[in-house]
Every structure is written in C-alpha cells, then in structure tokens.
PDB file of C-alpha atoms and ligand atoms in Angstrom:
ATOM      1  CA  MET A   1      73.916 123.171 141.411  1.00  0.00           C
ATOM      2  CA  VAL A   2      76.273 125.672 140.015  1.00  0.00           C
ATOM      3  CA  LEU A   3      79.401 124.162 139.046  1.00  0.00           C
ATOM      4  CA  ASP A   4      82.665 125.332 139.397  1.00  0.00           C
ATOM      5  CA  LEU A   5      84.235 126.805 136.059  1.00  0.00           C
ATOM      6  CA  VAL A   6      87.393 125.630 134.603  1.00  0.00           C
ATOM      7  CA  THR A   7      89.538 128.377 133.745  1.00  0.00           C
ATOM      8  CA  TYR A   8      92.304 129.565 131.451  1.00  0.00           C
ATOM      9  CA  PRO A   9      95.249 128.686 131.705  1.00  0.00           C
ATOM     10  CA  ASP A  10      94.361 125.523 133.241  1.00  0.00           C
ATOM     11  CA  PRO A  11      95.607 122.905 131.032  1.00  0.00           C
ATOM     12  CA  ARG A  12      92.606 120.777 131.533  1.00  0.00           C
ATOM     13  CA  LEU A  13      91.151 122.781 128.514  1.00  0.00           C
ATOM     14  CA  LYS A  14      93.804 121.977 126.381  1.00  0.00           C
ATOM     15  CA  GLN A  15      92.305 118.505 126.838  1.00  0.00           C
ATOM     16  CA  THR A  16      90.528 116.356 123.958  1.00  0.00           C
ATOM     17  CA  SER A  17      86.877 114.890 125.300  1.00  0.00           C
ATOM     18  CA  ALA A  18      85.781 111.632 124.592  1.00  0.00           C
ATOM     19  CA  PRO A  19      82.993 110.591 122.703  1.00  0.00           C
ATOM     20  CA  ILE A  20      79.658 109.216 125.573  1.00  0.00           C
ATOM     21  CA  GLU A  21      78.835 105.982 124.622  1.00  0.00           C
ATOM     22  CA  GLU A  22      75.518 105.482 126.523  1.00  0.00           C
ATOM     23  CA  MET A  23      73.140 108.279 128.269  1.00  0.00           C
ATOM     24  CA  THR A  24      73.391 106.974 132.039  1.00  0.00           C
ATOM     25  CA  ASP A  25      71.610 109.131 134.741  1.00  0.00           C
ATOM     26  CA  GLU A  26      75.466 110.241 135.922  1.00  0.00           C
ATOM     27  CA  LEU A  27      74.997 112.447 132.237  1.00  0.00           C
ATOM     28  CA  ARG A  28      71.600 113.495 132.777  1.00  0.00           C
ATOM     29  CA  THR A  29      72.462 115.290 136.044  1.00  0.00           C
ATOM     30  CA  LEU A  30      75.113 116.780 134.475  1.00  0.00           C
ATOM     31  CA  ALA A  31      73.313 118.148 131.708  1.00  0.00           C
ATOM     32  CA  ALA A  32      71.189 119.380 134.175  1.00  0.00           C
ATOM     33  CA  ASP A  33      73.882 121.470 136.043  1.00  0.00           C
ATOM     34  CA  MET A  34      75.220 122.722 133.549  1.00  0.00           C
ATOM     35  CA  LYS A  35      72.087 124.509 132.009  1.00  0.00           C
ATOM     36  CA  GLU A  36      72.113 125.842 135.446  1.00  0.00           C
ATOM     37  CA  THR A  37      75.505 127.018 135.293  1.00  0.00           C
ATOM     38  CA  MET A  38      75.010 128.511 131.890  1.00  0.00           C
ATOM     39  CA  VAL A  39      71.847 130.335 133.116  1.00  0.00           C
ATOM     40  CA  ALA A  40      73.658 131.145 136.277  1.00  0.00           C
ATOM     41  CA  LYS A  41      76.616 132.612 134.549  1.00  0.00           C
ATOM     42  CA  ARG A  42      74.551 134.622 131.948  1.00  0.00           C
ATOM     43  CA  GLY A  43      76.697 132.866 129.170  1.00  0.00           C
ATOM     44  CA  VAL A  44      75.153 131.525 126.236  1.00  0.00           C
ATOM     45  CA  GLY A  45      77.384 128.226 125.833  1.00  0.00           C
ATOM     46  CA  LEU A  46      79.131 125.644 127.892  1.00  0.00           C
ATOM     47  CA  ALA A  47      80.735 122.747 127.245  1.00  0.00           C
ATOM     48  CA  ALA A  48      81.490 119.780 129.144  1.00  0.00           C
ATOM     49  CA  PRO A  49      85.304 120.847 129.897  1.00  0.00           C
ATOM     50  CA  GLN A  50      84.540 123.810 131.136  1.00  0.00           C
ATOM     51  CA  VAL A  51      83.308 122.332 134.235  1.00  0.00           C
ATOM     52  CA  GLY A  52      85.906 119.496 134.519  1.00  0.00           C
ATOM     53  CA  ARG A  53      84.160 117.143 132.431  1.00  0.00           C
ATOM     54  CA  PHE A  54      85.722 115.696 129.665  1.00  0.00           C
ATOM     55  CA  VAL A  55      82.882 113.751 127.368  1.00  0.00           C
ATOM     56  CA  ARG A  56      81.518 115.168 124.075  1.00  0.00           C
ATOM     57  CA  MET A  57      78.694 117.094 125.798  1.00  0.00           C
ATOM     58  CA  LEU A  58      77.530 120.587 125.483  1.00  0.00           C
ATOM     59  CA  VAL A  59      74.430 122.985 126.260  1.00  0.00           C
ATOM     60  CA  VAL A  60      73.932 126.338 123.846  1.00  0.00           C
ATOM     61  CA  SER A  61      71.074 128.943 123.779  1.00  0.00           C
ATOM     62  CA  LEU A  62      70.710 129.489 120.089  1.00  0.00           C
ATOM     63  CA  SER A  63      68.252 130.897 117.654  1.00  0.00           C
ATOM     64  CA  GLU A  64      67.168 128.976 115.027  1.00  0.00           C
ATOM     65  CA  THR A  65      66.351 132.142 113.042  1.00  0.00           C
ATOM     66  CA  SER A  66      68.343 135.659 112.940  1.00  0.00           C
ATOM     67  CA  ASP A  67      64.344 136.743 114.085  1.00  0.00           C
ATOM     68  CA  SER A  68      64.691 138.636 117.655  1.00  0.00           C
ATOM     69  CA  GLU A  69      61.174 137.967 118.436  1.00  0.00           C
ATOM     70  CA  ILE A  70      61.524 134.639 118.317  1.00  0.00           C
ATOM     71  CA  PRO A  71      63.676 133.716 122.314  1.00  0.00           C
ATOM     72  CA  PRO A  72      66.466 131.635 122.317  1.00  0.00           C
ATOM     73  CA  GLN A  73      65.876 127.905 122.499  1.00  0.00           C
ATOM     74  CA  GLU A  74      68.519 125.706 124.850  1.00  0.00           C
ATOM     75  CA  TYR A  75      69.621 122.367 123.233  1.00  0.00           C
ATOM     76  CA  VAL A  76      71.583 119.816 125.285  1.00  0.00           C
ATOM     77  CA  LEU A  77      73.803 118.255 122.262  1.00  0.00           C
ATOM     78  CA  VAL A  78      75.476 114.842 122.897  1.00  0.00           C
ATOM     79  CA  ASN A  79      78.630 113.925 120.582  1.00  0.00           C
ATOM     80  CA  PRO A  80      77.630 117.104 118.004  1.00  0.00           C
ATOM     81  CA  VAL A  81      79.075 117.010 114.996  1.00  0.00           C
ATOM     82  CA  LEU A  82      79.538 120.471 113.271  1.00  0.00           C
ATOM     83  CA  THR A  83      79.271 120.833 109.288  1.00  0.00           C
ATOM     84  CA  LEU A  84      81.139 123.804 108.412  1.00  0.00           C
ATOM     85  CA  GLY A  85      80.111 126.177 105.133  1.00  0.00           C
ATOM     86  CA  GLY A  86      79.936 129.735 103.933  1.00  0.00           C
ATOM     87  CA  GLU A  87      82.236 132.401 103.802  1.00  0.00           C
ATOM     88  CA  GLU A  88      84.756 133.612 106.976  1.00  0.00           C
ATOM     89  CA  LYS A  89      83.149 135.947 108.899  1.00  0.00           C
ATOM     90  CA  CYS A  90      84.098 137.899 112.160  1.00  0.00           C
ATOM     91  CA  SER A  91      81.885 136.767 114.845  1.00  0.00           C
ATOM     92  CA  LYS A  92      82.517 140.155 116.951  1.00  0.00           C
ATOM     93  CA  ALA A  93      83.821 140.170 120.356  1.00  0.00           C
ATOM     94  CA  GLU A  94      83.220 136.570 121.038  1.00  0.00           C
ATOM     95  CA  GLY A  95      83.906 135.741 125.029  1.00  0.00           C
ATOM     96  CA  CYS A  96      83.964 132.574 127.343  1.00  0.00           C
ATOM     97  CA  LEU A  97      82.649 131.489 130.716  1.00  0.00           C
ATOM     98  CA  SER A  98      86.310 130.124 130.893  1.00  0.00           C
ATOM     99  CA  VAL A  99      88.515 133.311 130.035  1.00  0.00           C
ATOM    100  CA  PRO A 100      88.775 135.621 133.035  1.00  0.00           C
ATOM    101  CA  MET A 101      88.714 139.782 133.033  1.00  0.00           C
ATOM    102  CA  ASN A 102      86.252 138.999 130.322  1.00  0.00           C
ATOM    103  CA  PHE A 103      88.219 139.151 127.547  1.00  0.00           C
ATOM    104  CA  ARG A 104      86.961 139.728 123.998  1.00  0.00           C
ATOM    105  CA  ALA A 105      87.976 139.300 120.457  1.00  0.00           C
ATOM    106  CA  ASP A 106      87.219 138.811 117.161  1.00  0.00           C
ATOM    107  CA  VAL A 107      87.147 135.305 115.149  1.00  0.00           C
ATOM    108  CA  MET A 108      86.973 134.052 112.009  1.00  0.00           C
ATOM    109  CA  ARG A 109      84.770 131.910 111.482  1.00  0.00           C
ATOM    110  CA  LYS A 110      82.356 129.655 108.760  1.00  0.00           C
ATOM    111  CA  ASP A 111      78.866 131.760 108.905  1.00  0.00           C
ATOM    112  CA  LEU A 112      77.027 128.461 107.886  1.00  0.00           C
ATOM    113  CA  VAL A 113      76.796 125.241 110.072  1.00  0.00           C
ATOM    114  CA  THR A 114      75.122 122.146 110.134  1.00  0.00           C
ATOM    115  CA  LEU A 115      74.789 120.486 113.130  1.00  0.00           C
ATOM    116  CA  ASP A 116      74.444 116.686 113.574  1.00  0.00           C
ATOM    117  CA  ALA A 117      74.316 115.812 117.516  1.00  0.00           C
ATOM    118  CA  LEU A 118      72.149 113.559 119.702  1.00  0.00           C
ATOM    119  CA  ASP A 119      69.504 114.774 122.521  1.00  0.00           C
ATOM    120  CA  LEU A 120      69.335 113.280 126.352  1.00  0.00           C
ATOM    121  CA  GLU A 121      67.250 110.586 125.032  1.00  0.00           C
ATOM    122  CA  GLY A 122      69.649 110.000 122.003  1.00  0.00           C
ATOM    123  CA  ARG A 123      66.820 110.984 119.570  1.00  0.00           C
ATOM    124  CA  PRO A 124      69.423 112.445 116.408  1.00  0.00           C
ATOM    125  CA  ILE A 125      69.245 116.407 116.270  1.00  0.00           C
ATOM    126  CA  HIS A 126      70.036 118.056 112.525  1.00  0.00           C
ATOM    127  CA  MET A 127      69.862 121.821 112.079  1.00  0.00           C
ATOM    128  CA  ASP A 128      71.438 124.020 110.002  1.00  0.00           C
ATOM    129  CA  PHE A 129      72.621 127.297 111.879  1.00  0.00           C
ATOM    130  CA  HIS A 130      73.999 130.456 110.331  1.00  0.00           C
ATOM    131  CA  GLY A 131      75.431 133.520 111.537  1.00  0.00           C
ATOM    132  CA  TYR A 132      75.526 133.905 115.630  1.00  0.00           C
ATOM    133  CA  PRO A 133      74.689 130.930 116.358  1.00  0.00           C
ATOM    134  CA  ALA A 134      77.096 129.568 114.022  1.00  0.00           C
ATOM    135  CA  PHE A 135      79.316 130.938 115.588  1.00  0.00           C
ATOM    136  CA  VAL A 136      78.459 129.632 119.141  1.00  0.00           C
ATOM    137  CA  LEU A 137      78.515 126.169 117.989  1.00  0.00           C
ATOM    138  CA  GLN A 138      82.125 126.237 116.662  1.00  0.00           C
ATOM    139  CA  HIS A 139      83.073 128.605 119.485  1.00  0.00           C
ATOM    140  CA  GLU A 140      81.380 125.563 122.208  1.00  0.00           C
ATOM    141  CA  CYS A 141      82.595 122.297 119.880  1.00  0.00           C
ATOM    142  CA  ASP A 142      86.231 123.889 119.834  1.00  0.00           C
ATOM    143  CA  HIS A 143      86.344 123.440 123.871  1.00  0.00           C
ATOM    144  CA  LEU A 144      85.679 119.604 123.153  1.00  0.00           C
ATOM    145  CA  ASP A 145      89.054 119.700 121.139  1.00  0.00           C
ATOM    146  CA  GLY A 146      90.659 121.523 123.469  1.00  0.00           C
ATOM    147  CA  VAL A 147      90.418 124.662 121.789  1.00  0.00           C
ATOM    148  CA  LEU A 148      90.107 128.341 122.947  1.00  0.00           C
ATOM    149  CA  PHE A 149      88.950 130.513 120.966  1.00  0.00           C
ATOM    150  CA  LEU A 150      92.444 132.649 122.230  1.00  0.00           C
ATOM    151  CA  ASP A 151      93.786 129.955 119.840  1.00  0.00           C
ATOM    152  CA  ARG A 152      91.991 131.393 117.017  1.00  0.00           C
ATOM    153  CA  ILE A 153      93.277 135.073 117.547  1.00  0.00           C
ATOM    154  CA  SER A 154      96.536 136.954 116.457  1.00  0.00           C
ATOM    155  CA  ARG A 155      99.717 136.272 118.120  1.00  0.00           C
ATOM    156  CA  ILE A 156      99.874 139.717 119.374  1.00  0.00           C
ATOM    157  CA  ARG A 157      97.028 139.715 120.748  1.00  0.00           C
ATOM    158  CA  ARG A 158      97.090 136.728 122.656  1.00  0.00           C
ATOM    159  CA  THR A 159     100.618 137.861 124.089  1.00  0.00           C
ATOM    160  CA  LEU A 160      99.609 141.498 125.352  1.00  0.00           C
ATOM    161  CA  TYR A 161      95.853 139.115 126.939  1.00  0.00           C
ATOM    162  CA  ASP A 162      98.805 136.920 129.128  1.00  0.00           C
ATOM    163  CA  GLY A 163     100.007 139.606 129.939  1.00  0.00           C
ATOM    164  CA  ARG A 164      97.746 141.133 131.242  1.00  0.00           C
ATOM    165  CA  LEU A 165      95.722 138.890 132.805  1.00  0.00           C
ATOM    166  CA  LYS A 166      99.405 137.022 134.538  1.00  0.00           C
ATOM    167  CA  LYS A 167      99.406 140.595 136.136  1.00  0.00           C
ATOM    168  CA  TRP A 168      95.810 140.199 137.199  1.00  0.00           C
ATOM    169  CA  LEU A 169      96.280 136.769 138.678  1.00  0.00           C
ATOM    170  CA  ALA A 170      99.512 137.515 140.798  1.00  0.00           C
ATOM    171  CA  ARG A 171      97.168 141.244 142.437  1.00  0.00           C
ATOM    172  CA  LYS A 172      94.461 138.027 142.900  1.00  0.00           C
ATOM    173  CA  ASP A 173      96.689 135.807 144.773  1.00  0.00           C
ATOM    174  CA  GLY A 174      97.959 138.799 146.241  1.00  0.00           C
ATOM    175  CA  ALA A 175      95.210 140.022 147.814  1.00  0.00           C
TER     176      ALA A 175
HETATM  177 CO1   CO B   1      84.068 129.048 125.224  1.00  0.00          CO
END
C-alpha cells in the first residue's frame, strides 16, 4: 500500500524516532509499504517518520559501488547507525520526498560511511559506502533524529525557501 507522506513544515518531522526492540508482523508490513511508497514516489530513500511512524527504520535504494552497470539494491534498515569518515563533500542538489515544491539544495556531508544495522530478520548488516550512497544514508538517518536537509543549508537559502513555500501553500489552500 502506498502511504501518505508527512511533509514540511509538519512539526512531526522534528520528532526523534525510537529504537526497534522487536520485529513484528506490523513492522514487516510497514517496511513493505514504505518500499512501495518509495518506488511510487520515485525516491531513493524513505524513513519511517516520513510516513508518520516514529521508529528507527528506513528503506533505501543503494549502489554498493559507483559502477553504474550494477543496478541499485533496495534495503530495509532497522536501527541503522552510521560511522562517518572521509572528507566533507558537497551532495549535489539534494531533495526530499517530505520537502514540497521539489526544492533542492547542496549539502556538505561526509564522503565515507560505515553502516551498521539489522535487516528485517534481525541479521546484522555491516557495509561501507562512499560518495552518493553515503550521502543518501546520512540524509535518511537524519530523519530518524528529526533533522531535515533544510536544517543543513544556509540560513539565507532556508529563509528564501520558507517564503516561497508559504506563498505556494496559501495558493494551494485557496484553490
Ligand atoms: Co528525506
């Protein structure tokens, strides 16, 4: 089932999500629905709080290598933890399914991450990523701590976006 997205400026997106203590059928259904939603909305990642569930779970479509011949793989990550390394690099034109108007901005993020998480069966996942998939993982894990990429851009860009969004939402509500 494709789920409704929680969108900015909904204050729920600022909430910190709780660790998952036990895998339940309900959470497995949520994971399947989140995957379906990510694909339907053409996203590369989706975190549970974006569908109004405040648990530390996300779905991502990741390439293990920068080799574009190898198609990206979908992962469900439970209680993901990132260890950041490498240099600060610019994630080019980052966007988010929860940020309206298809707003995009560059964000400075670490170039290397080591991911530790569990899969849906509770098996440990331990993988390294660099470049684009590392940026995607940082973006999605931020959602679990109530952080949006908007919180990581300059104040002036943020203010400009907030102004445009306010007008856009007013027009939408008035229509
Ligand atoms: Co996002």
